[in-house]
Amino acid sequence: MTLINHGASIIILTVVAIYILVTAYLSYKWSGSSNSDFMQGSKGISYFVVAVMIFSNYNGIMAVIGTPQRAFTSGIAASWSMFAAAIGFFLYGCFFVKKLYNTGSFTISGAIRKKYGRSTQLLVSLIMIYAMLMLNLNTYISGASVLHEILNTNLPLSMLLIAIVSTIYFSIGGMKSVSKTTMVHTFMKYLGVIIILVVALMMTHGIHPIVAKLPKFYFSATGKIGSATIIGWILTSIGAIFSTQTIAQAISSTKSAKDAQKASFWAAILVIPFGIALGIIGVSAKYLFPTMNNLYALPVFLSHMNTFWASLSSIGLLAGVFIGVSSCGLAIVALIVNDFYVPHWDPKPQQQLKVTHIISIVVGLLPLIFMFYTPNILALSFFAKALRVSIAIVAVMAFYLPVFNSTKVANSALIITTILTSIWYILGNPLGIDDTYVAIFIPLIIMVIGQLISKTSHHQDIGE
């Protein structure tokens, strides 16, 4: 569907291109000279900058596109997908941040290794890389839907363009530059969503006409989503936030454990108005364009602005893509370099930085293998979060329940849960059970059973 005329598309594309060049230059200018700069920003980033980073990283373009997409069909209750993150950030700050920071590790796998050893570290890395690749795929799909509206290119070509530009952008600077450019990108992303919200409400003449016309569930607490799914979202977000490499890496970049905690609380505050705005945009699109493909519930408003505002909004939406690709890419690269490359090859610092840049480019382009796969964005987003929940379960047990100390049981829980969660997602959540619950309860059951078997075996050995 062609939403923006050719002349406006050229102007918007030109403005976006200038923005990309300027921020790419800033990324290069702010980039560090060591692997520590690339991975952690040398642990000197202020807590508010980190708060913006983890808010924006966790609520990237797939949330910006996916939440209105779900609100279009299921009601404003889709905003719970964002509110769940606010709850997760608050609990993360209360119970987990200081413990993780004090391990001294900038990877979640490194923190878990201290409890379960090298084999569990490698399993956690592989699962996290799998989940981050799914997130990057989702980011490309979401960004491509925006670019499609600007250039009227098909989704695969739009994904290719997004991948090339954002990979070049991300591979330049690492954490030291990403932390600063993310502030610019997040401001533009927030501004873009606010502009779209204002345009949407001007077109609908406020909320009241929407409430009067659409079915009541569009403004109910649970909509067509249902309380079970919302609870699943909350549990998944808590688990994913507790275990996500991008967040652990950002948190480790603060100056102290107290600053890391402040960053988590500020991230929770930033989420709430953002989620409300996205939900309203989605139901506004349903009111105005009831038969439209729901993927375009937010981008459709770009064609109803003048070129100036459409340019700013487009920059904001694409800025969300750059944030998402950068954070996911950094997470994957950190895990590959720290857990696989360095232990095996033991490179010199300059060689390590060179290889890190090369790996960054490969990681940025890898999701293109799936460029013809166009799933429900919010569903894939929560599947990627569900994959990380099993890691969170194992991590929480490692930190708070030291009696669960069997490496074999932890490894079994991780492997079985990852396989079952993936199968459950592919089958479309059979029996009405969301893959979230599979990811939450399977590792708990396996860890508890493993502990009971271990105790029984121990008592039998004593008896003999």
Coordinates of C-alpha atoms in Angstrom, one line a residue, residues 43-374:
K43 CA 32.4 1.8 33.5
G44 CA 32.0 5.6 33.5
I45 CA 28.5 6.2 32.2
S46 CA 26.0 8.2 34.3
Y47 CA 22.9 6.5 35.7
F48 CA 20.4 8.6 33.7
V49 CA 22.1 7.8 30.4
V50 CA 22.0 4.1 31.3
A51 CA 18.4 4.4 32.3
V52 CA 17.6 5.8 28.8
M53 CA 19.7 3.1 27.3
I54 CA 17.9 0.2 29.0
F55 CA 14.5 1.8 28.5
S56 CA 15.1 2.3 24.8
N57 CA 16.9 -1.0 24.3
Y58 CA 14.1 -3.0 25.9
N59 CA 11.3 -1.0 24.2
G60 CA 12.7 -0.7 20.7
I61 CA 11.1 -0.4 17.4
M62 CA 9.3 -3.8 17.7
A63 CA 7.5 -2.4 20.8
V64 CA 6.8 0.9 18.9
I65 CA 5.3 -1.0 15.9
G66 CA 4.1 -4.1 17.7
T67 CA 2.1 -2.5 20.5
P68 CA -0.2 -0.4 18.1
Q69 CA -0.4 -3.4 15.9
R70 CA -1.9 -5.5 18.8
A71 CA -4.0 -2.6 20.0
F72 CA -5.5 -2.3 16.5
T73 CA -7.0 -5.8 16.9
S74 CA -7.2 -6.3 20.7
G75 CA -7.7 -2.9 22.3
I76 CA -5.7 -0.5 24.4
A77 CA -4.9 -3.3 26.8
A78 CA -2.0 -4.0 24.4
S79 CA -0.2 -1.3 26.5
W80 CA 0.2 -3.9 29.2
S81 CA 3.1 -5.2 27.0
M82 CA 4.8 -1.9 28.0
F83 CA 3.6 -1.6 31.5
A84 CA 5.0 -5.1 32.1
A85 CA 8.4 -3.7 31.4
A86 CA 7.9 -1.0 33.9
I87 CA 7.1 -3.6 36.6
G88 CA 10.1 -5.6 35.5
F89 CA 12.5 -2.7 35.8
F90 CA 11.2 -1.7 39.2
L91 CA 11.6 -5.3 40.6
Y92 CA 15.0 -5.6 38.8
G93 CA 16.2 -2.5 40.6
C94 CA 14.8 -3.7 44.0
F95 CA 16.1 -7.2 44.0
F96 CA 18.7 -8.0 41.3
V97 CA 20.8 -5.1 40.1
K98 CA 23.2 -4.8 43.0
K99 CA 23.9 -8.6 43.1
L100 CA 24.6 -8.7 39.4
Y101 CA 26.7 -5.5 39.4
N102 CA 28.8 -6.8 42.3
T103 CA 29.7 -10.0 40.4
G104 CA 32.0 -7.8 38.3
S105 CA 30.8 -9.5 35.1
F106 CA 29.4 -7.6 32.1
T107 CA 27.7 -10.8 30.7
I108 CA 24.9 -12.7 32.3
S109 CA 26.6 -15.9 31.4
G110 CA 29.7 -14.8 33.2
A111 CA 27.7 -14.1 36.4
I112 CA 26.1 -17.6 36.2
R113 CA 29.4 -19.2 35.6
K114 CA 30.5 -18.3 39.1
K115 CA 27.7 -20.7 40.3
Y116 CA 27.5 -23.5 37.8
G117 CA 30.7 -23.4 35.8
R118 CA 31.9 -23.2 32.2
S119 CA 29.4 -25.6 30.6
T120 CA 26.4 -23.7 31.9
Q121 CA 28.1 -20.4 30.9
L122 CA 28.3 -21.6 27.3
L123 CA 24.7 -22.9 27.3
V124 CA 23.5 -19.5 28.6
S125 CA 25.5 -17.7 25.9
L126 CA 24.1 -19.9 23.1
I127 CA 20.5 -19.4 24.3
M128 CA 21.0 -15.7 24.7
I129 CA 22.5 -15.4 21.3
Y130 CA 19.5 -17.3 19.9
A131 CA 17.1 -14.9 21.7
M132 CA 19.0 -11.8 20.6
L133 CA 19.0 -12.9 17.0
M134 CA 15.2 -13.3 17.1
L135 CA 15.0 -9.7 18.6
N136 CA 17.2 -8.4 15.8
L137 CA 15.0 -10.1 13.2
N138 CA 12.0 -8.5 14.8
T139 CA 13.8 -5.1 14.8
Y140 CA 14.5 -5.4 11.1
I141 CA 10.9 -6.4 10.3
S142 CA 9.6 -3.4 12.3
G143 CA 12.0 -1.0 10.8
A144 CA 11.3 -2.3 7.3
S145 CA 7.6 -1.6 7.8
V146 CA 8.5 2.0 8.4
L147 CA 10.9 2.2 5.5
H148 CA 8.2 0.6 3.3
E149 CA 5.9 3.5 4.0
I150 CA 8.6 6.0 3.1
L151 CA 10.0 4.4 -0.1
N152 CA 7.2 2.0 -1.0
T153 CA 9.7 -0.9 -1.3
N154 CA 8.7 -4.4 -0.4
L155 CA 9.5 -5.7 3.1
P156 CA 12.5 -7.9 2.2
L157 CA 14.3 -5.1 0.3
S158 CA 13.4 -2.7 3.2
M159 CA 15.0 -5.2 5.6
L160 CA 18.1 -5.4 3.5
L161 CA 18.5 -1.6 3.5
I162 CA 17.9 -1.4 7.3
A163 CA 20.5 -4.1 7.9
I164 CA 23.2 -2.5 5.7
V165 CA 22.8 1.0 7.2
S166 CA 22.3 0.0 10.8
T167 CA 25.2 -2.6 10.7
I168 CA 27.6 0.0 9.4
Y169 CA 26.3 2.3 12.1
F170 CA 26.5 -0.1 15.0
S171 CA 29.9 -1.6 14.2
I172 CA 31.7 1.7 14.5
G173 CA 31.6 2.6 18.1
G174 CA 30.5 0.0 20.7
M175 CA 29.2 0.8 24.1
K176 CA 31.1 4.1 24.7
S177 CA 29.6 5.7 21.6
V178 CA 26.2 3.9 21.7
S179 CA 25.5 5.2 25.2
K180 CA 25.8 8.8 23.9
T181 CA 24.1 8.4 20.5
T182 CA 21.3 6.4 22.2
M183 CA 20.4 9.6 24.0
V184 CA 19.9 11.4 20.7
H185 CA 18.0 8.4 19.2
T186 CA 15.7 8.1 22.2
F187 CA 14.8 11.8 22.2
M188 CA 13.9 11.5 18.5
K189 CA 12.0 8.2 19.1
Y190 CA 9.9 9.7 21.9
L191 CA 9.3 12.9 19.9
G192 CA 8.3 10.8 16.9
V193 CA 5.7 8.9 18.9
I194 CA 4.3 12.1 20.5
I195 CA 3.9 13.7 17.0
I196 CA 2.1 10.6 15.7
L197 CA -0.1 10.5 18.8
V198 CA -1.1 14.2 18.3
V199 CA -1.8 13.7 14.6
A200 CA -3.9 10.6 15.4
L201 CA -6.0 12.4 18.0
M202 CA -6.5 15.4 15.7
M203 CA -7.8 13.1 13.0
T204 CA -10.2 11.3 15.4
H205 CA -11.2 14.6 17.2
G206 CA -10.2 13.1 20.5
I207 CA -10.8 9.9 22.4
H208 CA -14.6 10.2 22.8
P209 CA -15.5 9.4 19.2
I210 CA -13.3 6.3 19.3
V211 CA -14.9 5.1 22.5
A212 CA -18.4 5.6 21.1
K213 CA -17.7 3.7 17.9
L214 CA -15.4 0.8 18.7
P215 CA -16.6 -2.3 20.7
K216 CA -16.3 -1.9 24.4
F217 CA -13.4 -4.3 24.8
Y218 CA -11.1 -1.8 23.0
F219 CA -11.1 0.2 26.2
S220 CA -11.4 -2.5 28.8
A221 CA -8.6 -3.5 31.2
T222 CA -7.8 -6.8 29.3
G223 CA -9.3 -6.2 25.9
K224 CA -9.3 -9.3 23.6
I225 CA -5.9 -10.2 25.1
G226 CA -7.2 -11.7 28.3
S227 CA -5.8 -11.7 31.8
A228 CA -3.8 -14.9 31.3
T229 CA -1.8 -13.4 28.5
I230 CA -1.3 -10.2 30.4
I231 CA 0.0 -12.0 33.4
G232 CA 2.2 -14.0 31.1
W233 CA 3.6 -10.7 29.6
I234 CA 4.3 -9.4 33.1
L235 CA 6.1 -12.6 34.2
T236 CA 8.0 -12.8 30.9
S237 CA 9.1 -9.2 31.1
I238 CA 10.3 -9.6 34.6
G239 CA 12.2 -12.8 33.7
A240 CA 13.6 -11.3 30.5
I241 CA 14.8 -8.0 32.2
F242 CA 16.5 -10.1 34.9
S243 CA 18.4 -12.1 32.3
T244 CA 18.8 -9.9 29.2
Q245 CA 22.4 -9.4 28.1
T246 CA 21.8 -5.9 26.7
I247 CA 20.6 -4.7 30.1
A248 CA 23.3 -6.5 32.1
Q249 CA 25.9 -4.9 29.8
A250 CA 24.4 -1.4 30.2
I251 CA 24.1 -1.8 34.0
S252 CA 27.7 -2.8 34.3
S253 CA 28.7 0.4 32.6
T254 CA 27.5 2.6 35.5
K255 CA 29.9 4.0 38.1
S256 CA 28.5 2.1 41.1
A257 CA 25.9 -0.5 42.2
K258 CA 23.8 2.4 43.6
D259 CA 23.8 4.2 40.2
A260 CA 22.9 0.9 38.5
Q261 CA 19.8 0.7 40.8
K262 CA 18.8 4.3 40.0
A263 CA 19.1 3.6 36.3
S264 CA 16.6 0.7 36.6
F265 CA 14.0 2.8 38.5
W266 CA 14.3 5.7 36.0
A267 CA 13.8 3.2 33.1
A268 CA 10.5 2.1 34.8
I269 CA 9.3 5.7 34.9
L270 CA 10.1 6.4 31.2
V271 CA 8.1 3.3 30.0
I272 CA 4.6 4.3 31.3
P273 CA 3.7 7.3 29.2
F274 CA 5.3 5.7 26.2
G275 CA 3.1 2.6 26.5
I276 CA -0.1 4.7 26.9
A277 CA 0.7 6.7 23.8
L278 CA 1.3 3.6 21.7
G279 CA -2.0 2.0 22.8
I280 CA -4.0 5.1 21.9
I281 CA -2.3 5.2 18.5
G282 CA -3.3 1.6 17.8
V283 CA -7.0 2.1 18.6
S284 CA -7.1 5.4 16.7
A285 CA -5.8 3.6 13.6
K286 CA -8.6 1.0 14.0
Y287 CA -11.2 3.8 14.2
L288 CA -9.9 5.6 11.2
F289 CA -8.7 2.7 9.0
P290 CA -10.7 -0.4 10.1
T291 CA -9.8 -2.7 7.2
M292 CA -6.1 -1.8 7.0
N293 CA -3.3 -4.4 7.5
N294 CA -2.6 -4.0 11.3
L295 CA 1.2 -4.0 10.7
Y296 CA 0.8 -0.4 9.6
A297 CA -1.3 0.8 12.6
L298 CA 1.4 3.3 13.5
P299 CA 3.2 4.0 10.2
V300 CA -0.1 4.8 8.4
F301 CA -0.1 8.2 10.1
L302 CA 3.0 9.3 8.4
S303 CA 1.0 9.9 5.2
H304 CA -1.4 12.3 7.1
M305 CA 1.3 14.8 8.2
N306 CA 3.0 17.6 6.3
T307 CA 6.5 16.7 5.1
F308 CA 8.3 18.4 8.0
W309 CA 6.5 16.5 10.7
A310 CA 6.6 13.2 8.7
S311 CA 10.4 13.7 8.4
L312 CA 10.8 14.1 12.2
S313 CA 8.5 11.1 12.9
S314 CA 10.4 8.9 10.4
I315 CA 13.7 9.8 12.0
G316 CA 12.2 8.9 15.4
L317 CA 10.9 5.6 14.2
L318 CA 14.2 4.6 12.4
A319 CA 16.1 5.8 15.5
G320 CA 14.4 3.1 17.3
V321 CA 15.7 0.6 14.8
F322 CA 19.3 1.8 15.3
I323 CA 18.9 1.5 19.1
G324 CA 17.6 -2.0 18.8
V325 CA 20.2 -3.2 16.3
S326 CA 23.0 -1.6 18.3
S327 CA 21.9 -3.0 21.7
C328 CA 21.2 -6.5 20.4
G329 CA 24.4 -6.5 18.3
L330 CA 26.5 -5.4 21.2
A331 CA 25.0 -8.2 23.4
I332 CA 25.6 -10.9 20.8
V333 CA 29.2 -9.7 20.1
A334 CA 29.9 -9.5 23.9
L335 CA 28.9 -13.1 24.4
I336 CA 30.7 -14.4 21.4
V337 CA 33.9 -12.5 22.2
N338 CA 33.9 -12.9 25.9
D339 CA 32.7 -16.5 26.2
F340 CA 34.1 -18.1 23.0
Y341 CA 36.7 -16.1 21.2
V342 CA 38.9 -14.8 24.0
P343 CA 39.0 -18.1 26.0
H344 CA 40.0 -20.1 23.0
W345 CA 42.4 -17.8 21.2
D346 CA 43.7 -15.5 24.0
P347 CA 44.3 -12.6 21.6
K348 CA 46.3 -9.4 22.2
P349 CA 44.1 -6.3 22.9
Q350 CA 44.4 -4.7 19.4
Q351 CA 43.7 -8.0 17.7
Q352 CA 40.7 -8.6 20.0
L353 CA 39.3 -5.2 19.1
K354 CA 39.8 -5.8 15.3
V355 CA 38.0 -9.2 15.5
T356 CA 35.3 -7.6 17.6
H357 CA 34.5 -5.2 14.8
I358 CA 34.5 -8.0 12.2
I359 CA 32.1 -10.1 14.4
S360 CA 29.9 -7.0 14.7
I361 CA 29.4 -6.8 11.0
V362 CA 28.6 -10.5 10.7
V363 CA 26.1 -10.3 13.6
G364 CA 24.4 -7.3 12.1
L365 CA 23.7 -9.1 8.7
L366 CA 22.9 -12.5 10.1
P367 CA 19.2 -12.0 10.7
L368 CA 18.7 -11.4 7.0
I369 CA 18.7 -15.2 6.6
F370 CA 15.0 -14.9 7.8
M371 CA 14.1 -11.8 5.7
F372 CA 11.1 -13.6 4.1
Y373 CA 9.6 -14.5 7.5
T374 CA 7.1 -11.9 8.6

